[in-house]
Amino acid sequence: MESLQQIIESYDPGAPLENAWAIPAPWYTDSRLYDLELKTVFGHSWQFAARSAQLLESGRYVSTEIAGEPIVLVRGSDQKLRGFFNVCRHHAATVMTEAEGHANQLRCPYHGWTYSLEGELKGTPDFAGVCNFERESNGLAPVAVATWEKWAFARIAQMETSGSGSSPLDLSLPDFLGPTLVKQVQTLGLAALHWMERRHYIFDCNWKVFVDNYLDGGYHVPYLHKGLNSVLDYSKYMIENGEHFCLQWSPLVSQGAEAETGAVRKGERALYYWLYPNFMINYYDGLMDTNLVVPRGVDRTEVIFDFYFPDVTDAAERTRNRASIEVGQRIQEEDVAICKSVQRGLCSSSYKAGRLSVRREGGEHLFHRLLHADLVRGLAQ
Ligand code: FES
Ligand SMILES: [Fe+2]
């Protein structure tokens, strides 16, 4: 059996796109590689954790999971947003068990320990007489949080400030996003959009199969998504790589558009932003959805879609918005089937790795190189 190191080294990140191969099949099927990714990629990157709108007032909290670890984000009495491991310092129970809500303090449901909104340990019932126990050092363990546009991100690994050899994943959120992406997204005016609905999709594939599919520069669109294809100008589809992100965009056309899709995908162009490793922003003039790709196993992936619209209060608008979500739903179903098919093929003894289209698959090339660099670093740690 190949060692994990051999599997990682079997990818050549130095090859230019025209000579490059995609990452080899075992990267999608080997559980050791999957475990390393959780630790080193998902554990060290800024991960989408909540919508900022869920955390506006002091006492509002959102609980979630990053790299399999329970996390809670809370707005403190001082208005500061903080993140913590959602793990009780007594016997490790999950402290906040609802997905979101409002609380005056954080109370563990197991033995009733309480923490302030700032994470300090306050109440410890029946704990008198315990020696060498310092309340001050038993607050909830913090995680870094930062916000960008409509979202709060969290990072569970402690920042390493050591200079050389430290990962780009050790960058602050603004540095990781970079000024180009920040500026581009700023021009979209996302403040005018409001969240309406969340949907979850389960894919029977490795998380990277979904990301590859997303980043293939529209390559699969004419074959797999006939409706979507009818509104995109496929020949003008553009792919622009940043340092840690890829923008794919396409002009939208109305002539010849399939009715259902054409009705909800209007405007100048569609923008598809991918942020390494697992967050996507899909923007069509005046509406948006985001995708969060959550690994649930080496061959299982949950993709969480959040849908945003300019008007989410008016009943007629909501009906129109829902029609747009339904079009998205059909596209997802088409992708669910192909991703499962790819995962099955990746397990075939006949398949080792594939080549990349120079015209279409530059985004995947960026993804694979970033991932390779992080896995090499993770292996060395
Ligand atoms: S585990 Fe939280 S109070 Fe005991
Ligand atoms: Fe697709």
mmCIF file of C-alpha atoms and ligand atoms in Angstrom:
data_model
loop_
_atom_site.group_PDB
_atom_site.id
_atom_site.type_symbol
_atom_site.label_atom_id
_atom_site.label_comp_id
_atom_site.label_asym_id
_atom_site.label_seq_id
_atom_site.Cartn_x
_atom_site.Cartn_y
_atom_site.Cartn_z
ATOM 1 C CA MET A 1 0.000 0.000 0.000
ATOM 2 C CA GLU A 2 1.233 3.455 -0.856
ATOM 3 C CA SER A 3 2.172 5.662 2.080
ATOM 4 C CA LEU A 4 0.347 8.940 2.602
ATOM 5 C CA GLN A 5 3.517 10.766 1.656
ATOM 6 C CA GLN A 6 3.773 8.837 -1.622
ATOM 7 C CA ILE A 7 0.167 9.673 -2.439
ATOM 8 C CA ILE A 8 0.758 13.364 -1.818
ATOM 9 C CA GLU A 9 4.018 13.367 -3.751
ATOM 10 C CA SER A 10 2.437 11.645 -6.734
ATOM 11 C CA TYR A 11 0.999 15.048 -7.692
ATOM 12 C CA ASP A 12 3.337 17.496 -9.420
ATOM 13 C CA PRO A 13 2.374 21.057 -8.450
ATOM 14 C CA GLY A 14 5.143 22.553 -10.599
ATOM 15 C CA ALA A 15 3.693 21.543 -13.965
ATOM 16 C CA PRO A 16 2.186 24.427 -15.938
ATOM 17 C CA LEU A 17 -1.478 24.017 -16.846
ATOM 18 C CA GLU A 18 -0.779 22.653 -20.321
ATOM 19 C CA ASN A 19 1.334 19.875 -18.823
ATOM 20 C CA ALA A 20 -0.604 19.444 -15.595
ATOM 21 C CA TRP A 21 -2.501 16.462 -14.340
ATOM 22 C CA ALA A 22 -5.402 16.657 -11.930
ATOM 23 C CA ILE A 23 -4.752 15.303 -8.431
ATOM 24 C CA PRO A 24 -4.576 11.500 -8.479
ATOM 25 C CA ALA A 25 -7.510 9.229 -7.628
ATOM 26 C CA PRO A 26 -6.296 8.215 -4.128
ATOM 27 C CA TRP A 27 -6.586 11.848 -3.057
ATOM 28 C CA TYR A 28 -10.338 11.372 -3.362
ATOM 29 C CA THR A 29 -10.574 7.923 -1.815
ATOM 30 C CA ASP A 30 -7.878 7.476 0.841
ATOM 31 C CA SER A 31 -9.119 8.024 4.379
ATOM 32 C CA ARG A 32 -5.654 8.965 5.683
ATOM 33 C CA LEU A 33 -5.531 11.825 3.223
ATOM 34 C CA TYR A 34 -9.055 12.799 4.244
ATOM 35 C CA ASP A 35 -8.043 12.910 7.928
ATOM 36 C CA LEU A 36 -5.017 15.038 7.102
ATOM 37 C CA GLU A 37 -7.219 17.466 5.143
ATOM 38 C CA LEU A 38 -9.568 17.910 8.082
ATOM 39 C CA LYS A 39 -6.681 18.722 10.356
ATOM 40 C CA THR A 40 -4.516 20.791 8.118
ATOM 41 C CA VAL A 41 -6.860 22.351 5.549
ATOM 42 C CA PHE A 42 -10.172 22.720 7.366
ATOM 43 C CA GLY A 43 -8.574 23.122 10.796
ATOM 44 C CA HIS A 44 -6.289 25.937 9.632
ATOM 45 C CA SER A 45 -8.382 27.894 7.170
ATOM 46 C CA TRP A 46 -10.971 30.581 7.696
ATOM 47 C CA GLN A 47 -14.279 28.771 7.536
ATOM 48 C CA PHE A 48 -17.706 30.253 6.990
ATOM 49 C CA ALA A 49 -19.422 29.975 10.378
ATOM 50 C CA ALA A 50 -22.542 32.164 10.345
ATOM 51 C CA ARG A 51 -24.316 35.017 8.663
ATOM 52 C CA SER A 52 -23.472 38.271 10.423
ATOM 53 C CA ALA A 53 -27.182 39.119 10.478
ATOM 54 C CA GLN A 54 -27.692 36.214 12.892
ATOM 55 C CA LEU A 55 -25.358 37.845 15.400
ATOM 56 C CA LEU A 56 -26.316 41.493 15.528
ATOM 57 C CA GLU A 57 -27.344 41.973 19.171
ATOM 58 C CA SER A 58 -25.477 41.042 22.300
ATOM 59 C CA GLY A 59 -26.500 37.564 23.466
ATOM 60 C CA ARG A 60 -27.160 36.275 19.941
ATOM 61 C CA TYR A 61 -25.270 33.073 19.216
ATOM 62 C CA VAL A 62 -24.827 30.533 16.418
ATOM 63 C CA SER A 63 -23.470 27.062 16.997
ATOM 64 C CA THR A 64 -21.830 25.164 14.196
ATOM 65 C CA GLU A 65 -19.052 22.736 13.400
ATOM 66 C CA ILE A 66 -15.670 23.204 11.791
ATOM 67 C CA ALA A 67 -13.544 20.214 10.818
ATOM 68 C CA GLY A 68 -15.863 18.099 12.960
ATOM 69 C CA GLU A 69 -15.363 20.278 16.060
ATOM 70 C CA PRO A 70 -18.264 22.026 17.809
ATOM 71 C CA ILE A 71 -17.971 25.821 17.699
ATOM 72 C CA VAL A 72 -20.135 28.648 18.995
ATOM 73 C CA LEU A 73 -20.093 32.301 17.919
ATOM 74 C CA VAL A 74 -21.506 34.825 20.399
ATOM 75 C CA ARG A 75 -22.013 38.582 20.460
ATOM 76 C CA GLY A 76 -20.804 39.709 23.905
ATOM 77 C CA SER A 77 -22.314 42.286 26.274
ATOM 78 C CA ASP A 78 -19.569 44.590 25.021
ATOM 79 C CA GLN A 79 -20.891 44.094 21.420
ATOM 80 C CA LYS A 80 -17.745 42.236 20.443
ATOM 81 C CA LEU A 81 -18.177 39.080 18.367
ATOM 82 C CA ARG A 82 -16.278 36.093 19.760
ATOM 83 C CA GLY A 83 -15.892 32.446 18.904
ATOM 84 C CA PHE A 84 -15.352 29.483 21.215
ATOM 85 C CA PHE A 85 -15.081 25.752 21.086
ATOM 86 C CA ASN A 86 -18.582 24.749 22.090
ATOM 87 C CA VAL A 87 -17.172 22.246 24.571
ATOM 88 C CA CYS A 88 -17.762 22.414 28.304
ATOM 89 C CA ARG A 89 -14.600 22.578 30.389
ATOM 90 C CA HIS A 90 -16.167 20.181 32.930
ATOM 91 C CA HIS A 91 -16.831 16.929 31.075
ATOM 92 C CA ALA A 92 -16.859 18.096 27.477
ATOM 93 C CA ALA A 93 -20.586 18.243 26.730
ATOM 94 C CA THR A 94 -21.769 20.608 24.009
ATOM 95 C CA VAL A 95 -22.752 23.805 25.799
ATOM 96 C CA MET A 96 -25.085 25.489 23.311
ATOM 97 C CA THR A 97 -27.193 22.833 21.633
ATOM 98 C CA GLU A 98 -29.532 24.965 19.515
ATOM 99 C CA ALA A 99 -28.351 26.018 16.049
ATOM 100 C CA GLU A 100 -28.900 29.666 16.957
ATOM 101 C CA GLY A 101 -30.657 31.826 19.488
ATOM 102 C CA HIS A 102 -30.375 34.443 22.178
ATOM 103 C CA ALA A 103 -28.991 33.866 25.663
ATOM 104 C CA ASN A 104 -27.980 35.897 28.689
ATOM 105 C CA GLN A 105 -25.355 33.358 29.601
ATOM 106 C CA LEU A 106 -24.096 30.104 28.136
ATOM 107 C CA ARG A 107 -25.322 27.237 30.272
ATOM 108 C CA CYS A 108 -24.144 23.669 29.834
ATOM 109 C CA PRO A 109 -27.145 21.321 29.858
ATOM 110 C CA TYR A 110 -25.214 18.488 31.562
ATOM 111 C CA HIS A 111 -24.284 19.730 35.084
ATOM 112 C CA GLY A 112 -25.315 23.332 34.764
ATOM 113 C CA TRP A 113 -21.963 25.088 34.518
ATOM 114 C CA THR A 114 -22.444 28.585 33.168
ATOM 115 C CA TYR A 115 -20.213 30.848 31.120
ATOM 116 C CA SER A 116 -20.616 34.551 30.408
ATOM 117 C CA LEU A 117 -21.217 35.768 26.845
ATOM 118 C CA GLU A 118 -17.491 36.549 26.892
ATOM 119 C CA GLY A 119 -16.688 32.911 27.626
ATOM 120 C CA GLU A 120 -15.621 33.236 31.270
ATOM 121 C CA LEU A 121 -16.622 30.464 33.635
ATOM 122 C CA LYS A 122 -19.170 31.855 36.087
ATOM 123 C CA GLY A 123 -21.265 29.196 37.778
ATOM 124 C CA THR A 124 -20.099 25.774 38.973
ATOM 125 C CA PRO A 125 -22.847 24.091 41.059
ATOM 126 C CA ASP A 126 -21.670 21.833 43.922
ATOM 127 C CA PHE A 127 -18.025 22.432 43.249
ATOM 128 C CA ALA A 128 -16.903 23.739 46.632
ATOM 129 C CA GLY A 129 -13.824 22.074 48.097
ATOM 130 C CA VAL A 130 -12.226 21.198 44.759
ATOM 131 C CA CYS A 131 -8.514 21.968 45.129
ATOM 132 C CA ASN A 132 -6.215 23.593 42.587
ATOM 133 C CA PHE A 133 -9.096 24.638 40.426
ATOM 134 C CA GLU A 134 -8.915 28.070 38.900
ATOM 135 C CA ARG A 135 -12.117 29.442 37.578
ATOM 136 C CA GLU A 136 -10.210 32.037 35.526
ATOM 137 C CA SER A 137 -8.397 29.441 33.474
ATOM 138 C CA ASN A 138 -11.529 27.378 32.813
ATOM 139 C CA GLY A 139 -13.362 29.629 30.433
ATOM 140 C CA LEU A 140 -14.457 28.330 27.037
ATOM 141 C CA ALA A 141 -11.479 27.905 24.718
ATOM 142 C CA PRO A 142 -11.450 30.692 22.126
ATOM 143 C CA VAL A 143 -11.320 30.440 18.349
ATOM 144 C CA ALA A 144 -10.490 33.344 16.035
ATOM 145 C CA VAL A 145 -13.416 35.045 14.300
ATOM 146 C CA ALA A 146 -13.527 37.721 11.630
ATOM 147 C CA THR A 147 -16.240 39.115 9.404
ATOM 148 C CA TRP A 148 -16.342 39.909 5.701
ATOM 149 C CA GLU A 149 -19.336 41.293 3.845
ATOM 150 C CA LYS A 150 -22.393 39.365 5.116
ATOM 151 C CA TRP A 151 -20.495 36.568 6.804
ATOM 152 C CA ALA A 152 -18.643 35.598 9.944
ATOM 153 C CA PHE A 153 -15.690 33.262 9.551
ATOM 154 C CA ALA A 154 -13.896 31.285 12.214
ATOM 155 C CA ARG A 155 -10.576 29.541 12.395
ATOM 156 C CA ILE A 156 -9.987 26.825 14.955
ATOM 157 C CA ALA A 157 -6.195 26.541 14.832
ATOM 158 C CA GLN A 158 -4.236 29.081 16.816
ATOM 159 C CA MET A 159 -2.503 31.567 14.533
ATOM 160 C CA GLU A 160 1.161 30.830 14.073
ATOM 161 C CA THR A 161 3.086 34.026 13.805
ATOM 162 C CA SER A 162 6.466 32.433 13.092
ATOM 163 C CA GLY A 163 7.900 33.805 9.864
ATOM 164 C CA SER A 164 9.296 31.365 7.337
ATOM 165 C CA GLY A 165 7.559 28.122 6.523
ATOM 166 C CA SER A 166 4.271 29.233 8.005
ATOM 167 C CA SER A 167 1.246 28.484 5.874
ATOM 168 C CA PRO A 168 -0.735 31.053 3.904
ATOM 169 C CA LEU A 169 -3.569 29.647 5.972
ATOM 170 C CA ASP A 170 -1.969 31.471 8.905
ATOM 171 C CA LEU A 171 -2.932 34.798 7.356
ATOM 172 C CA SER A 172 -5.531 37.086 8.872
ATOM 173 C CA LEU A 173 -8.868 36.933 7.048
ATOM 174 C CA PRO A 174 -8.335 40.201 5.088
ATOM 175 C CA ASP A 175 -4.855 39.074 4.057
ATOM 176 C CA PHE A 176 -6.133 35.672 3.033
ATOM 177 C CA LEU A 177 -8.948 37.179 0.943
ATOM 178 C CA GLY A 178 -6.589 39.754 -0.560
ATOM 179 C CA PRO A 179 -7.426 43.296 -1.721
ATOM 180 C CA THR A 180 -8.564 42.238 -5.226
ATOM 181 C CA LEU A 181 -11.309 39.943 -4.007
ATOM 182 C CA VAL A 182 -12.370 42.336 -1.254
ATOM 183 C CA LYS A 183 -12.668 45.189 -3.758
ATOM 184 C CA GLN A 184 -14.515 43.131 -6.372
ATOM 185 C CA VAL A 185 -17.098 41.828 -3.937
ATOM 186 C CA GLN A 186 -17.535 45.289 -2.458
ATOM 187 C CA THR A 187 -18.744 46.568 -5.838
ATOM 188 C CA LEU A 188 -21.604 44.031 -5.820
ATOM 189 C CA GLY A 189 -23.387 45.927 -3.046
ATOM 190 C CA LEU A 190 -24.358 42.824 -1.093
ATOM 191 C CA ALA A 191 -25.831 44.933 1.710
ATOM 192 C CA ALA A 192 -28.933 45.278 -0.489
ATOM 193 C CA LEU A 193 -29.508 41.504 -0.413
ATOM 194 C CA HIS A 194 -31.252 39.612 2.365
ATOM 195 C CA TRP A 195 -31.106 35.982 3.321
ATOM 196 C CA MET A 196 -34.262 34.014 2.662
ATOM 197 C CA GLU A 197 -33.637 30.314 2.846
ATOM 198 C CA ARG A 198 -31.081 27.570 3.424
ATOM 199 C CA ARG A 199 -31.004 24.192 1.704
ATOM 200 C CA HIS A 200 -28.796 21.185 2.317
ATOM 201 C CA TYR A 201 -27.678 18.761 -0.364
ATOM 202 C CA ILE A 202 -25.892 15.486 0.225
ATOM 203 C CA PHE A 203 -23.415 14.339 -2.383
ATOM 204 C CA ASP A 204 -22.044 10.785 -2.479
ATOM 205 C CA CYS A 205 -18.557 11.929 -3.302
ATOM 206 C CA ASN A 206 -15.418 13.377 -1.819
ATOM 207 C CA TRP A 207 -15.671 17.125 -1.171
ATOM 208 C CA LYS A 208 -13.061 17.792 -3.867
ATOM 209 C CA VAL A 209 -15.227 16.193 -6.547
ATOM 210 C CA PHE A 210 -17.827 18.868 -5.856
ATOM 211 C CA VAL A 211 -15.201 21.650 -5.875
ATOM 212 C CA ASP A 212 -13.639 20.353 -9.123
ATOM 213 C CA ASN A 213 -17.073 20.244 -10.710
ATOM 214 C CA TYR A 214 -17.684 23.819 -9.620
ATOM 215 C CA LEU A 215 -14.306 24.982 -10.924
ATOM 216 C CA ASP A 216 -14.359 23.382 -14.357
ATOM 217 C CA GLY A 217 -14.899 26.684 -16.148
ATOM 218 C CA GLY A 218 -18.353 25.781 -17.387
ATOM 219 C CA TYR A 219 -16.921 22.710 -19.169
ATOM 220 C CA HIS A 220 -19.795 20.493 -18.043
ATOM 221 C CA VAL A 221 -22.563 23.035 -18.451
ATOM 222 C CA PRO A 222 -23.579 22.372 -22.110
ATOM 223 C CA TYR A 223 -23.734 18.626 -21.497
ATOM 224 C CA LEU A 224 -25.192 18.406 -18.023
ATOM 225 C CA HIS A 225 -27.180 21.590 -17.413
ATOM 226 C CA LYS A 226 -29.215 22.275 -20.555
ATOM 227 C CA GLY A 227 -31.396 24.899 -18.850
ATOM 228 C CA LEU A 228 -28.471 26.819 -17.371
ATOM 229 C CA ASN A 229 -26.607 26.522 -20.649
ATOM 230 C CA SER A 230 -29.424 28.306 -22.444
ATOM 231 C CA VAL A 231 -28.766 31.514 -20.466
ATOM 232 C CA LEU A 232 -24.944 31.483 -20.398
ATOM 233 C CA ASP A 233 -22.758 32.606 -23.273
ATOM 234 C CA TYR A 234 -20.537 29.542 -23.044
ATOM 235 C CA SER A 235 -17.911 30.692 -25.547
ATOM 236 C CA LYS A 236 -17.275 33.840 -23.495
ATOM 237 C CA TYR A 237 -16.955 32.079 -20.141
ATOM 238 C CA MET A 238 -13.934 33.544 -18.339
ATOM 239 C CA ILE A 239 -11.717 32.139 -15.621
ATOM 240 C CA GLU A 240 -9.546 34.429 -13.481
ATOM 241 C CA ASN A 241 -7.356 33.056 -10.722
ATOM 242 C CA GLY A 242 -6.411 35.122 -7.684
ATOM 243 C CA GLU A 243 -4.050 33.974 -4.992
ATOM 244 C CA HIS A 244 -6.613 32.034 -2.955
ATOM 245 C CA PHE A 245 -9.707 32.477 -5.056
ATOM 246 C CA CYS A 246 -11.001 31.912 -8.550
ATOM 247 C CA LEU A 247 -13.588 33.995 -10.367
ATOM 248 C CA GLN A 248 -15.487 32.389 -13.196
ATOM 249 C CA TRP A 249 -17.903 34.589 -15.037
ATOM 250 C CA SER A 250 -20.128 34.443 -18.034
ATOM 251 C CA PRO A 251 -22.286 36.955 -19.871
ATOM 252 C CA LEU A 252 -25.976 36.111 -19.614
ATOM 253 C CA VAL A 253 -28.114 35.924 -22.740
ATOM 254 C CA SER A 254 -31.888 36.146 -22.922
ATOM 255 C CA GLN A 255 -32.362 35.033 -26.516
ATOM 256 C CA GLY A 256 -33.119 31.348 -26.777
ATOM 257 C CA ALA A 257 -33.235 30.997 -22.991
ATOM 258 C CA GLU A 258 -35.181 28.056 -21.675
ATOM 259 C CA ALA A 259 -38.331 29.579 -20.123
ATOM 260 C CA GLU A 260 -38.002 28.563 -16.462
ATOM 261 C CA THR A 261 -34.316 29.379 -16.215
ATOM 262 C CA GLY A 262 -34.559 32.559 -18.296
ATOM 263 C CA ALA A 263 -37.277 33.902 -16.009
ATOM 264 C CA VAL A 264 -35.018 33.871 -12.950
ATOM 265 C CA ARG A 265 -31.528 34.341 -14.405
ATOM 266 C CA LYS A 266 -31.642 37.805 -15.902
ATOM 267 C CA GLY A 267 -29.101 40.599 -16.052
ATOM 268 C CA GLU A 268 -25.686 41.186 -17.492
ATOM 269 C CA ARG A 269 -23.613 38.343 -16.210
ATOM 270 C CA ALA A 270 -23.208 35.552 -13.756
ATOM 271 C CA LEU A 271 -20.259 35.659 -11.352
ATOM 272 C CA TYR A 272 -19.009 32.561 -9.603
ATOM 273 C CA TYR A 273 -16.457 33.170 -6.861
ATOM 274 C CA TRP A 274 -14.682 30.300 -5.174
ATOM 275 C CA LEU A 275 -12.642 30.947 -2.040
ATOM 276 C CA TYR A 276 -10.133 28.265 -1.102
ATOM 277 C CA PRO A 277 -10.950 25.709 0.095
ATOM 278 C CA ASN A 278 -14.729 25.399 0.291
ATOM 279 C CA PHE A 279 -16.812 28.567 0.018
ATOM 280 C CA MET A 280 -18.555 29.858 -3.101
ATOM 281 C CA ILE A 281 -20.491 33.021 -3.911
ATOM 282 C CA ASN A 282 -22.768 32.839 -6.944
ATOM 283 C CA TYR A 283 -24.026 36.225 -8.007
ATOM 284 C CA TYR A 284 -26.510 37.067 -10.744
ATOM 285 C CA ASP A 285 -27.410 40.753 -10.980
ATOM 286 C CA GLY A 286 -29.553 41.324 -7.933
ATOM 287 C CA LEU A 287 -29.554 37.869 -6.387
ATOM 288 C CA MET A 288 -27.042 35.558 -4.828
ATOM 289 C CA ASP A 289 -26.503 32.202 -3.284
ATOM 290 C CA THR A 290 -23.522 30.922 -1.344
ATOM 291 C CA ASN A 291 -22.307 27.353 -1.087
ATOM 292 C CA LEU A 292 -20.430 25.891 1.834
ATOM 293 C CA VAL A 293 -18.871 22.517 1.087
ATOM 294 C CA VAL A 294 -18.684 20.406 4.241
ATOM 295 C CA PRO A 295 -16.800 17.107 4.169
ATOM 296 C CA ARG A 296 -18.830 14.422 5.949
ATOM 297 C CA GLY A 297 -16.630 11.451 5.131
ATOM 298 C CA VAL A 298 -14.115 10.493 2.473
ATOM 299 C CA ASP A 299 -16.949 9.851 0.011
ATOM 300 C CA ARG A 300 -19.710 11.974 1.470
ATOM 301 C CA THR A 301 -20.201 15.721 1.273
ATOM 302 C CA GLU A 302 -22.839 18.115 2.470
ATOM 303 C CA VAL A 303 -23.276 21.316 0.518
ATOM 304 C CA ILE A 304 -25.151 24.084 2.294
ATOM 305 C CA PHE A 305 -26.810 26.674 0.066
ATOM 306 C CA ASP A 306 -27.935 30.055 1.406
ATOM 307 C CA PHE A 307 -30.183 32.082 -0.887
ATOM 308 C CA TYR A 308 -30.301 35.888 -0.817
ATOM 309 C CA PHE A 309 -32.683 38.272 -2.587
ATOM 310 C CA PRO A 310 -33.365 42.022 -2.655
ATOM 311 C CA ASP A 311 -36.850 41.600 -1.194
ATOM 312 C CA VAL A 312 -37.732 38.750 1.139
ATOM 313 C CA THR A 313 -40.714 40.238 2.963
ATOM 314 C CA ASP A 314 -43.290 40.743 0.228
ATOM 315 C CA ALA A 315 -45.325 37.574 -0.459
ATOM 316 C CA ALA A 316 -45.305 37.944 -4.256
ATOM 317 C CA GLU A 317 -41.563 38.539 -4.224
ATOM 318 C CA ARG A 318 -41.057 35.476 -2.075
ATOM 319 C CA THR A 319 -42.918 33.394 -4.633
ATOM 320 C CA ARG A 320 -40.647 34.729 -7.379
ATOM 321 C CA ASN A 321 -37.615 34.094 -5.209
ATOM 322 C CA ARG A 322 -38.702 30.536 -4.632
ATOM 323 C CA ALA A 323 -38.966 29.968 -8.388
ATOM 324 C CA SER A 324 -35.312 30.992 -8.595
ATOM 325 C CA ILE A 325 -34.383 28.561 -5.813
ATOM 326 C CA GLU A 326 -36.212 25.757 -7.655
ATOM 327 C CA VAL A 327 -34.150 26.368 -10.784
ATOM 328 C CA GLY A 328 -31.040 26.095 -8.619
ATOM 329 C CA GLN A 329 -32.431 22.893 -7.140
ATOM 330 C CA ARG A 330 -32.687 21.247 -10.561
ATOM 331 C CA ILE A 331 -29.071 22.171 -11.348
ATOM 332 C CA GLN A 332 -27.990 20.648 -8.032
ATOM 333 C CA GLU A 333 -29.790 17.428 -8.771
ATOM 334 C CA GLU A 334 -27.932 17.166 -12.062
ATOM 335 C CA ASP A 335 -24.646 17.709 -10.230
ATOM 336 C CA VAL A 336 -25.504 15.197 -7.474
ATOM 337 C CA ALA A 337 -25.780 12.437 -10.069
ATOM 338 C CA ILE A 338 -22.567 13.258 -11.923
ATOM 339 C CA CYS A 339 -20.538 13.665 -8.716
ATOM 340 C CA LYS A 340 -21.615 10.200 -7.578
ATOM 341 C CA SER A 341 -20.626 8.811 -10.951
ATOM 342 C CA VAL A 342 -17.191 10.462 -10.715
ATOM 343 C CA GLN A 343 -16.575 9.123 -7.205
ATOM 344 C CA ARG A 344 -17.370 5.596 -8.415
ATOM 345 C CA GLY A 345 -14.974 6.017 -11.322
ATOM 346 C CA LEU A 346 -12.213 7.316 -9.057
ATOM 347 C CA CYS A 347 -12.368 4.002 -7.209
ATOM 348 C CA SER A 348 -11.897 2.021 -10.432
ATOM 349 C CA SER A 349 -8.599 0.153 -10.733
ATOM 350 C CA SER A 350 -8.366 1.498 -14.285
ATOM 351 C CA TYR A 351 -8.213 5.168 -13.326
ATOM 352 C CA LYS A 352 -5.153 6.978 -11.981
ATOM 353 C CA ALA A 353 -5.547 10.692 -12.807
ATOM 354 C CA GLY A 354 -6.814 12.889 -15.617
ATOM 355 C CA ARG A 355 -5.535 15.855 -17.616
ATOM 356 C CA LEU A 356 -6.910 19.409 -17.485
ATOM 357 C CA SER A 357 -8.387 21.580 -20.225
ATOM 358 C CA VAL A 358 -6.218 24.676 -20.687
ATOM 359 C CA ARG A 359 -9.256 26.670 -21.828
ATOM 360 C CA ARG A 360 -11.543 25.589 -19.005
ATOM 361 C CA GLU A 361 -9.831 24.031 -16.013
ATOM 362 C CA GLY A 362 -7.385 26.627 -14.701
ATOM 363 C CA GLY A 363 -9.427 27.025 -11.513
ATOM 364 C CA GLU A 364 -9.040 23.346 -10.670
ATOM 365 C CA HIS A 365 -5.322 23.687 -11.292
ATOM 366 C CA LEU A 366 -5.139 26.476 -8.688
ATOM 367 C CA PHE A 367 -7.209 24.430 -6.244
ATOM 368 C CA HIS A 368 -5.000 21.363 -6.596
ATOM 369 C CA ARG A 369 -1.781 23.343 -6.151
ATOM 370 C CA LEU A 370 -3.030 25.146 -3.032
ATOM 371 C CA LEU A 371 -4.210 21.889 -1.572
ATOM 372 C CA HIS A 372 -0.929 20.163 -2.346
ATOM 373 C CA ALA A 373 1.023 22.914 -0.587
ATOM 374 C CA ASP A 374 -1.137 22.615 2.524
ATOM 375 C CA LEU A 375 -0.943 18.843 2.661
ATOM 376 C CA VAL A 376 2.842 18.915 2.343
ATOM 377 C CA ARG A 377 2.938 21.355 5.253
ATOM 378 C CA GLY A 378 0.462 19.306 7.247
ATOM 379 C CA LEU A 379 2.475 16.154 6.757
ATOM 380 C CA ALA A 380 5.613 17.872 8.045
ATOM 381 C CA GLN A 381 3.904 18.976 11.265
HETATM 382 S S1 FES B 1 -20.127 18.752 31.146
HETATM 383 FE FE1 FES B 1 -20.810 20.780 31.257
HETATM 384 S S2 FES B 1 -21.387 20.990 33.297
HETATM 385 FE FE2 FES B 1 -20.619 18.986 33.242
HETATM 386 FE FE FE B 2 -22.854 21.817 -12.325
#
